[in-house]
PDB file of C-alpha atoms in Angstrom:
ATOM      1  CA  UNK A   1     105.794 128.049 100.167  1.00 83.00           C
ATOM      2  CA  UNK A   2     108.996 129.508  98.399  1.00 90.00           C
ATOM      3  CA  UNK A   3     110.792 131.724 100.380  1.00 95.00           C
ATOM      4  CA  UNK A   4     111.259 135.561  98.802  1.00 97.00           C
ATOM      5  CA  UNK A   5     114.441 134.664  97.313  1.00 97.00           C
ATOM      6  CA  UNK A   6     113.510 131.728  95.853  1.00 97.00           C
ATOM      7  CA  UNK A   7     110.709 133.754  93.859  1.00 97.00           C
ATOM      8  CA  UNK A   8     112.665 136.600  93.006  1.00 98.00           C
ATOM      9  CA  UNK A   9     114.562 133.826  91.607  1.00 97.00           C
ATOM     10  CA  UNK A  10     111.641 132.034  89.972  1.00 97.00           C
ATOM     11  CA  UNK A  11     110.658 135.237  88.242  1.00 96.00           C
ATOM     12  CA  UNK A  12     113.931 136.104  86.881  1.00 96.00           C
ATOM     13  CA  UNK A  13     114.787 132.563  85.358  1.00 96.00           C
ATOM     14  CA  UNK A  14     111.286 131.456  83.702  1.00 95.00           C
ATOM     15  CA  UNK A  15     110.737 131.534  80.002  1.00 95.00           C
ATOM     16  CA  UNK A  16     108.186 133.748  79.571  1.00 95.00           C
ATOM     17  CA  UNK A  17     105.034 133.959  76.947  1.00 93.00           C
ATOM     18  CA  UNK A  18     104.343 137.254  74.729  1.00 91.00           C
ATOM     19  CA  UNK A  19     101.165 138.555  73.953  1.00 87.00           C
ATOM     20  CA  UNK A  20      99.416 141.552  72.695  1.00 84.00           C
ATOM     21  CA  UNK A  21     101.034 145.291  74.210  1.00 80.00           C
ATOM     22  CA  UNK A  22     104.176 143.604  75.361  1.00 80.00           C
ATOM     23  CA  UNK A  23     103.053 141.724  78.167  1.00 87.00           C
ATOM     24  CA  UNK A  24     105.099 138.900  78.811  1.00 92.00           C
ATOM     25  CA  UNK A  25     103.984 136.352  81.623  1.00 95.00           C
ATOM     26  CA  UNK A  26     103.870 132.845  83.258  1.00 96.00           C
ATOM     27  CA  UNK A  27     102.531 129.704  85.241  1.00 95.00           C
ATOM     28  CA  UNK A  28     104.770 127.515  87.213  1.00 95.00           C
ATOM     29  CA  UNK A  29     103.820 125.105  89.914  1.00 92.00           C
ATOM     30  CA  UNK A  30     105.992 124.608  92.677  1.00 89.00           C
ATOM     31  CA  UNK A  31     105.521 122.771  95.860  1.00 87.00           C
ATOM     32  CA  UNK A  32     101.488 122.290  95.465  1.00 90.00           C
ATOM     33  CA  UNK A  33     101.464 126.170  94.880  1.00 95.00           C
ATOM     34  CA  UNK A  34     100.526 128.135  91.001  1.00 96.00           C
ATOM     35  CA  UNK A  35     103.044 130.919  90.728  1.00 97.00           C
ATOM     36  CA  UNK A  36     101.776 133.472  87.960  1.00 97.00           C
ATOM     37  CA  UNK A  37     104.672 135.196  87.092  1.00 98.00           C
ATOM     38  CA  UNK A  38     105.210 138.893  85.199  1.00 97.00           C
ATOM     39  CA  UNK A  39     108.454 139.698  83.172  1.00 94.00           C
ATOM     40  CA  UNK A  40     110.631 142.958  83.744  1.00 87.00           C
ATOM     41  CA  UNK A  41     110.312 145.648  81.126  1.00 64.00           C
ATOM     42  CA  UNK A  42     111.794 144.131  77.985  1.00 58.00           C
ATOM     43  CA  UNK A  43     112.333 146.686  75.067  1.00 43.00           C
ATOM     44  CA  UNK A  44     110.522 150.015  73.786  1.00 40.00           C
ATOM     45  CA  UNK A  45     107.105 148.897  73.923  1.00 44.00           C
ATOM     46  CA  UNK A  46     107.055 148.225  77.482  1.00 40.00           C
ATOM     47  CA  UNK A  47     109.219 151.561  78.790  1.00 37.00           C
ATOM     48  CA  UNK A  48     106.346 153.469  76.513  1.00 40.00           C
ATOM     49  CA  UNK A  49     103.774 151.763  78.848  1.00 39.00           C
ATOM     50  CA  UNK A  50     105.565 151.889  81.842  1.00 43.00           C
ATOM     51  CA  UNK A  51     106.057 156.153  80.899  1.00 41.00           C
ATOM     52  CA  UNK A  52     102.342 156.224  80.224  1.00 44.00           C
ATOM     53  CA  UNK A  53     100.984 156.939  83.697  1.00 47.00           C
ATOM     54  CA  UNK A  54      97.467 159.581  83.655  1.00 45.00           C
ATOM     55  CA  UNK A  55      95.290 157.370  85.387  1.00 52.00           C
ATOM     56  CA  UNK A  56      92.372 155.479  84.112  1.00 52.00           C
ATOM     57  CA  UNK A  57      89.563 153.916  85.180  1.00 51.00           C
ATOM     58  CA  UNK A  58      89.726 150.084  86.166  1.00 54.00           C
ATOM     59  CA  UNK A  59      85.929 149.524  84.605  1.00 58.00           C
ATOM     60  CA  UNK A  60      83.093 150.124  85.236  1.00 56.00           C
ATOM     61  CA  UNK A  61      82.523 149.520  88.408  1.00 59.00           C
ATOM     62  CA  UNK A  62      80.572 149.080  91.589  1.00 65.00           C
ATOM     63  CA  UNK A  63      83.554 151.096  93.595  1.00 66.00           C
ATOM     64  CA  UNK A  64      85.673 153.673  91.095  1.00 71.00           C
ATOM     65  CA  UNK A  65      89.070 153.427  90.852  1.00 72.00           C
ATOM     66  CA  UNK A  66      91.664 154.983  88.795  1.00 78.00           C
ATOM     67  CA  UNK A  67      95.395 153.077  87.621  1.00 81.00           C
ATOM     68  CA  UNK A  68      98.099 153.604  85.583  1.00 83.00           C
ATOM     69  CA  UNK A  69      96.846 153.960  82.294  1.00 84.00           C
ATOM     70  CA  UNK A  70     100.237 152.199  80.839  1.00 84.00           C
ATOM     71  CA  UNK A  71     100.518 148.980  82.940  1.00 88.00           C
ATOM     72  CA  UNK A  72      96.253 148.612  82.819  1.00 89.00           C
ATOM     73  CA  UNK A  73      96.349 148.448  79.064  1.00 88.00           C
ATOM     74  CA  UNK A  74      99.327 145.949  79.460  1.00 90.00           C
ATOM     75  CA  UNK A  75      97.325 143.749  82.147  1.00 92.00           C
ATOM     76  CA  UNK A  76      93.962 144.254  80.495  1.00 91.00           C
ATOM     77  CA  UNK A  77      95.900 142.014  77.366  1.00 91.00           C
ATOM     78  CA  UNK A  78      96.910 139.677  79.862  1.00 92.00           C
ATOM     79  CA  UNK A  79      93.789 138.933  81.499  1.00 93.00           C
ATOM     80  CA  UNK A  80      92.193 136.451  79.010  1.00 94.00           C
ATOM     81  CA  UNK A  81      95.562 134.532  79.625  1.00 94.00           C
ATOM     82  CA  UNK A  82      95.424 134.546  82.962  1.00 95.00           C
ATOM     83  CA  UNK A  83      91.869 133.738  82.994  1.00 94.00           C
ATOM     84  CA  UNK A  84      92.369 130.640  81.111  1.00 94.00           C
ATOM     85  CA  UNK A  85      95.093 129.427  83.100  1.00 93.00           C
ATOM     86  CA  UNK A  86      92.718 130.143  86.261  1.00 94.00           C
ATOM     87  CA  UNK A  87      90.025 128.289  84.795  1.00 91.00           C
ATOM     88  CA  UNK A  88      92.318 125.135  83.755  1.00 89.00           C
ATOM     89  CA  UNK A  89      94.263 124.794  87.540  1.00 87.00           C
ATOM     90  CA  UNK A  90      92.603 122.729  90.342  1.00 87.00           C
ATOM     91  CA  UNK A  91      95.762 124.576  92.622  1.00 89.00           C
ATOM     92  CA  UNK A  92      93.695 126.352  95.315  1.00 90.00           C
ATOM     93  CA  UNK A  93      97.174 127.928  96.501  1.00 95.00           C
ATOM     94  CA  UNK A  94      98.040 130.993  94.657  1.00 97.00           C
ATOM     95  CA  UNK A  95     101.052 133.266  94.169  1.00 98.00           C
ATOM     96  CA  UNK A  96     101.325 136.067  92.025  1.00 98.00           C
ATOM     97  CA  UNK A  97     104.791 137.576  91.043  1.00 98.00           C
ATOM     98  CA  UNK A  98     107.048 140.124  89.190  1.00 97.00           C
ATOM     99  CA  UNK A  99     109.581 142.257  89.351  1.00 97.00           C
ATOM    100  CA  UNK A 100     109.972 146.179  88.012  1.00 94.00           C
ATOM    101  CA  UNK A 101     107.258 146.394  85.198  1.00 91.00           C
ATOM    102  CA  UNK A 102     105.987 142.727  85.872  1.00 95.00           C
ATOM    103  CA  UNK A 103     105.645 143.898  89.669  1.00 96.00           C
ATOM    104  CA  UNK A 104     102.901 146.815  88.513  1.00 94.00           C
ATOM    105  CA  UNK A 105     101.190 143.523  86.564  1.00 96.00           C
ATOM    106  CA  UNK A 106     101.509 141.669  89.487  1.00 97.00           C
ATOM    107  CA  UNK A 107      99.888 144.276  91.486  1.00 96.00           C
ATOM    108  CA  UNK A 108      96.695 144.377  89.144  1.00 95.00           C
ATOM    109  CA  UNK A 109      96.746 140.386  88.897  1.00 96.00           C
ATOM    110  CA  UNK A 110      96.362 140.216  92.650  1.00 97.00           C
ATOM    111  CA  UNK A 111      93.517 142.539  92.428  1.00 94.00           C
ATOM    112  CA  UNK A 112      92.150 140.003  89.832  1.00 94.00           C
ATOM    113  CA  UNK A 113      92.134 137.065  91.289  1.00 96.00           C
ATOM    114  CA  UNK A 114      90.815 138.606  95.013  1.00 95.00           C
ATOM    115  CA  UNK A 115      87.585 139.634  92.868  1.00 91.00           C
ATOM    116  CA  UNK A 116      86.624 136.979  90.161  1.00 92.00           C
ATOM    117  CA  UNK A 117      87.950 134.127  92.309  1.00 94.00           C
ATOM    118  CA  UNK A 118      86.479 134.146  96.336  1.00 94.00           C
ATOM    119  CA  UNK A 119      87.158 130.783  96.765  1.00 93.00           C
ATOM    120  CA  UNK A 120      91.179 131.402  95.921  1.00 94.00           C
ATOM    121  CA  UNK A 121      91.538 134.591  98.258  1.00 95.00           C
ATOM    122  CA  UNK A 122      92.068 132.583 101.418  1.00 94.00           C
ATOM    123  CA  UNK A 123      95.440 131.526  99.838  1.00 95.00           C
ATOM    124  CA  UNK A 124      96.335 134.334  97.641  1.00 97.00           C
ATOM    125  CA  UNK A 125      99.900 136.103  98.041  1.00 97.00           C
ATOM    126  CA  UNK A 126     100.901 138.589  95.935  1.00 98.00           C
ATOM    127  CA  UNK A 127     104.531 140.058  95.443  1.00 98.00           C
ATOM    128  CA  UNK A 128     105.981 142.670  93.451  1.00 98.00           C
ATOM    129  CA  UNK A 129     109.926 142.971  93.331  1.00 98.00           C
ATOM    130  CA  UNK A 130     110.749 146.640  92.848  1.00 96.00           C
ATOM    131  CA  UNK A 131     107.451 147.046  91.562  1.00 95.00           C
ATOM    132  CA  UNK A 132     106.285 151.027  90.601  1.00 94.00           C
ATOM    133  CA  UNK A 133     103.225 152.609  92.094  1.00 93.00           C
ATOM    134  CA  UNK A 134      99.926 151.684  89.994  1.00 91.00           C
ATOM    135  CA  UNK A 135      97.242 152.778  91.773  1.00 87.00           C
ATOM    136  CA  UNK A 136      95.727 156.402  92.270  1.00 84.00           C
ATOM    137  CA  UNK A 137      94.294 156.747  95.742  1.00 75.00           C
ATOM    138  CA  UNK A 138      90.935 158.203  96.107  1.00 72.00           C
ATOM    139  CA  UNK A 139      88.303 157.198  98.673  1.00 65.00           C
ATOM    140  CA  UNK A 140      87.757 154.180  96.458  1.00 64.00           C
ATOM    141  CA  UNK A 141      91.250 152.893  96.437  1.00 73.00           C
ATOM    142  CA  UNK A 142      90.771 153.216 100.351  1.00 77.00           C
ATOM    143  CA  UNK A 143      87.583 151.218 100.369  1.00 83.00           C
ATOM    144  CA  UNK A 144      88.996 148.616  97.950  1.00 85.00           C
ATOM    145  CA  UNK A 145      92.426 148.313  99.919  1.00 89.00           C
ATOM    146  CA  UNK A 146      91.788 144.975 101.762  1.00 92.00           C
ATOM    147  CA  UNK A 147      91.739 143.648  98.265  1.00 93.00           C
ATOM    148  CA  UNK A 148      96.253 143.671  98.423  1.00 95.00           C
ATOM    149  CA  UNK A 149      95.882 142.920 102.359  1.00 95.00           C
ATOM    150  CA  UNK A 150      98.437 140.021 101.320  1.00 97.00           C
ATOM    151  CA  UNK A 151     100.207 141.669  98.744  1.00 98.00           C
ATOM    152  CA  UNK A 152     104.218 142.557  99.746  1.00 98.00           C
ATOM    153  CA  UNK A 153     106.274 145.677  97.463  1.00 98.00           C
ATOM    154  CA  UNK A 154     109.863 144.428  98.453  1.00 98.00           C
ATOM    155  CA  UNK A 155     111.824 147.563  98.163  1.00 97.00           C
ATOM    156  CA  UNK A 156     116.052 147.376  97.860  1.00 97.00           C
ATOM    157  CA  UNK A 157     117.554 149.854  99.406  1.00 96.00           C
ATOM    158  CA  UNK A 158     116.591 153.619  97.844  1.00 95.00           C
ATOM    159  CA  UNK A 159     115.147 151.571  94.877  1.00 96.00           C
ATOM    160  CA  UNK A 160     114.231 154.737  92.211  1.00 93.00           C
ATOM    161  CA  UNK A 161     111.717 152.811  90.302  1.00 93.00           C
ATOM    162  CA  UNK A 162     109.586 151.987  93.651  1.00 96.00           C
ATOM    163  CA  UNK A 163     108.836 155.548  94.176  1.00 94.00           C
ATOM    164  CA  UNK A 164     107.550 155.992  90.678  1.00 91.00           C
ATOM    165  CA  UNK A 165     104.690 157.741  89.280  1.00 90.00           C
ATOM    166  CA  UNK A 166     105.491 160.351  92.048  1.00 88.00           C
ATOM    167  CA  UNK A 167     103.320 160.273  94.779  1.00 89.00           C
ATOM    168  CA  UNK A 168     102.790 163.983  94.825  1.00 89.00           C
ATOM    169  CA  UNK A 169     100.696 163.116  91.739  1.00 86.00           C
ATOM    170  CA  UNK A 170      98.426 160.746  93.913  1.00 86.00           C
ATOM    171  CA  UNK A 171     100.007 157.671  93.081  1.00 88.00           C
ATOM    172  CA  UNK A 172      99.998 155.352  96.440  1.00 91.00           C
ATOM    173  CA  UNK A 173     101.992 151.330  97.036  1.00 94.00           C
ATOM    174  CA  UNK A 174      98.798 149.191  98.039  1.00 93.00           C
ATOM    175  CA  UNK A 175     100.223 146.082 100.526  1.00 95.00           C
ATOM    176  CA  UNK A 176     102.747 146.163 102.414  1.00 96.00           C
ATOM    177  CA  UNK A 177     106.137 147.360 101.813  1.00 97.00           C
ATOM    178  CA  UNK A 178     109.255 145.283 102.894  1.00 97.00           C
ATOM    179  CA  UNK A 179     112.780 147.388 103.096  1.00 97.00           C
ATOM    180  CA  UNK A 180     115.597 145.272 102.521  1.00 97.00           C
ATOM    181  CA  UNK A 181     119.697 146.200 101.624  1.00 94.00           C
ATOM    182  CA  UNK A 182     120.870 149.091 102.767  1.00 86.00           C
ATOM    183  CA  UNK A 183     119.642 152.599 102.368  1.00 82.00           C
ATOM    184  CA  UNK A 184     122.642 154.593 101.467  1.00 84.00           C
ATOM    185  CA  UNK A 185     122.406 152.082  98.075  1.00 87.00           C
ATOM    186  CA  UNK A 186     122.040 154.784  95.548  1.00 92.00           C
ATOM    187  CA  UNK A 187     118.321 154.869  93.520  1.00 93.00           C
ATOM    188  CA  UNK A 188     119.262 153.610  90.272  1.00 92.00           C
ATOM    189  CA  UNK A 189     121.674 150.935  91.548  1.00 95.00           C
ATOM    190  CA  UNK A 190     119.325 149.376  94.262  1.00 95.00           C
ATOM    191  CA  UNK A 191     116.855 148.839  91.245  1.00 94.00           C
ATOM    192  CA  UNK A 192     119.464 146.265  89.713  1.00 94.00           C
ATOM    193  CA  UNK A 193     118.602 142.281  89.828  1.00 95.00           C
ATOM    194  CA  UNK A 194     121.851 141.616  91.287  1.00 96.00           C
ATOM    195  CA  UNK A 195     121.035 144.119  94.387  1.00 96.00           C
ATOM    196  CA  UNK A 196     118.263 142.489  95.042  1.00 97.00           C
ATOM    197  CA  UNK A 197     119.731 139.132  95.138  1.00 97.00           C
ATOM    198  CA  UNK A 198     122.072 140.240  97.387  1.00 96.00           C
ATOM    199  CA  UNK A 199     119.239 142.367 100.010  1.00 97.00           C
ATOM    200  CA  UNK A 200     117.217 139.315  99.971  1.00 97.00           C
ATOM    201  CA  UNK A 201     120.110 136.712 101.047  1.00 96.00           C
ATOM    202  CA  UNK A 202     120.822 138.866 103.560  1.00 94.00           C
ATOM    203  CA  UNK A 203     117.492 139.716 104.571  1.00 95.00           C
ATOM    204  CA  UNK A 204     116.663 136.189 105.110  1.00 94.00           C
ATOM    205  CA  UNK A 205     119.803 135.201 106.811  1.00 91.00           C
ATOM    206  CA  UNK A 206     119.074 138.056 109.508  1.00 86.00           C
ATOM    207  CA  UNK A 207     115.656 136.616 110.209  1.00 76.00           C
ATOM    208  CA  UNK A 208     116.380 133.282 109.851  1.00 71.00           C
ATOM    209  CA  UNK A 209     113.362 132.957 107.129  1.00 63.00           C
ATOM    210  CA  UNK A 210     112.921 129.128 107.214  1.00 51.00           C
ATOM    211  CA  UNK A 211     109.670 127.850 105.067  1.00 51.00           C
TER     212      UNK A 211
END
């Protein structure tokens, strides 16, 4: 298993695939593990999806719930992708990733693979590097929440982007949230990749993060 660094660095240093609505995304195996892997916001199309954030419905659905209408329509042009790759791996290990725009993706992905794929969930880690808030929490979103019980937000510092769509609007991290760098980091600078490099050295040199 890669440590957090090593997939933050994994994320930002693949070549990525484009498909329809901007989504740009990834397969890489590593150490007997699949890593699906989301890109950062890259250009106008994705900054008009990531801005895009009345919720929507997933589906339809046994249990409603209601997303970010921007990063669904991305991930709902991903998901035959994804799907194939899914349907082509014999890896029983899986990790999803992304950071900032790809983290919202990842978010959904995780989601994904927990309910089309049982037999994966035992192994399934999910992580989203500065990833936004995605889902609207409701009493579905609390009955469905076990579904990110192994997905990890890794916040930097006062990261801005983490603590968008507002939560005042409904808008709630699903996981659990790791704090790393330090908290006087102003918003807009703790969102940078190089701030995150930094937190997560650190971070793991403090806990002595061995694999």
């Amino acid at each position: 298993m890669l440590l957090l660094s090593e997939l933050f660095r994994l994320c930002m240093e693949t070549s990525y695939l484009h498909a329809e609505n901007g989504v740009s995304f990834a397969a890489r195996s590593r150490g007997g593990v699949l890593h699906i892997l989301f890109q950062k916001s890259e250009g106008a199309e994705d900054w008009h999806n990531n801005l895009d954030f009345p919720a929507a419905p997933y589906r339809d659905m046994e249990i409603d719930w209601r997303c970010h209408r921007g990063f669904l329509r991305v991930w709902q042009s991903a998901e035959p992708y994804i799907a194939e790759i899914l349907a082509q791996t014999a890896y029983r290990d899986i990790t999803v990733v992304g950071y900032s725009h790809g983290g919202a993706l990842a978010v959904l992905c995780h989601e994904y693979i927990w309910f089309h794929y049982p037999d994966l969930r035992e192994n399934l880690r999910g992580v989203g590097f500065g990833a936004p808030r995605v889902i609207l929490c409701s009493s579905g979103c609390r009955r469905i929440a076990h579904r990110w019980a192994n997905f990890t937000v890794v916040r930097c510092g006062r990261d801005a982007v983490t603590h968008l769509p507002p939560a005042i609007l409904g808008y709630r991290h699903m996981g659990h949230i790791l704090q790393i760098g330090e908290r006087h980091m102003p918003p807009i600078e703790s969102h940078f990749p190089e701030s995150y490099t930094d937190a997560l050295a650190e971070y793991e040199s403090r806990s002595g993060a061995v694999r």
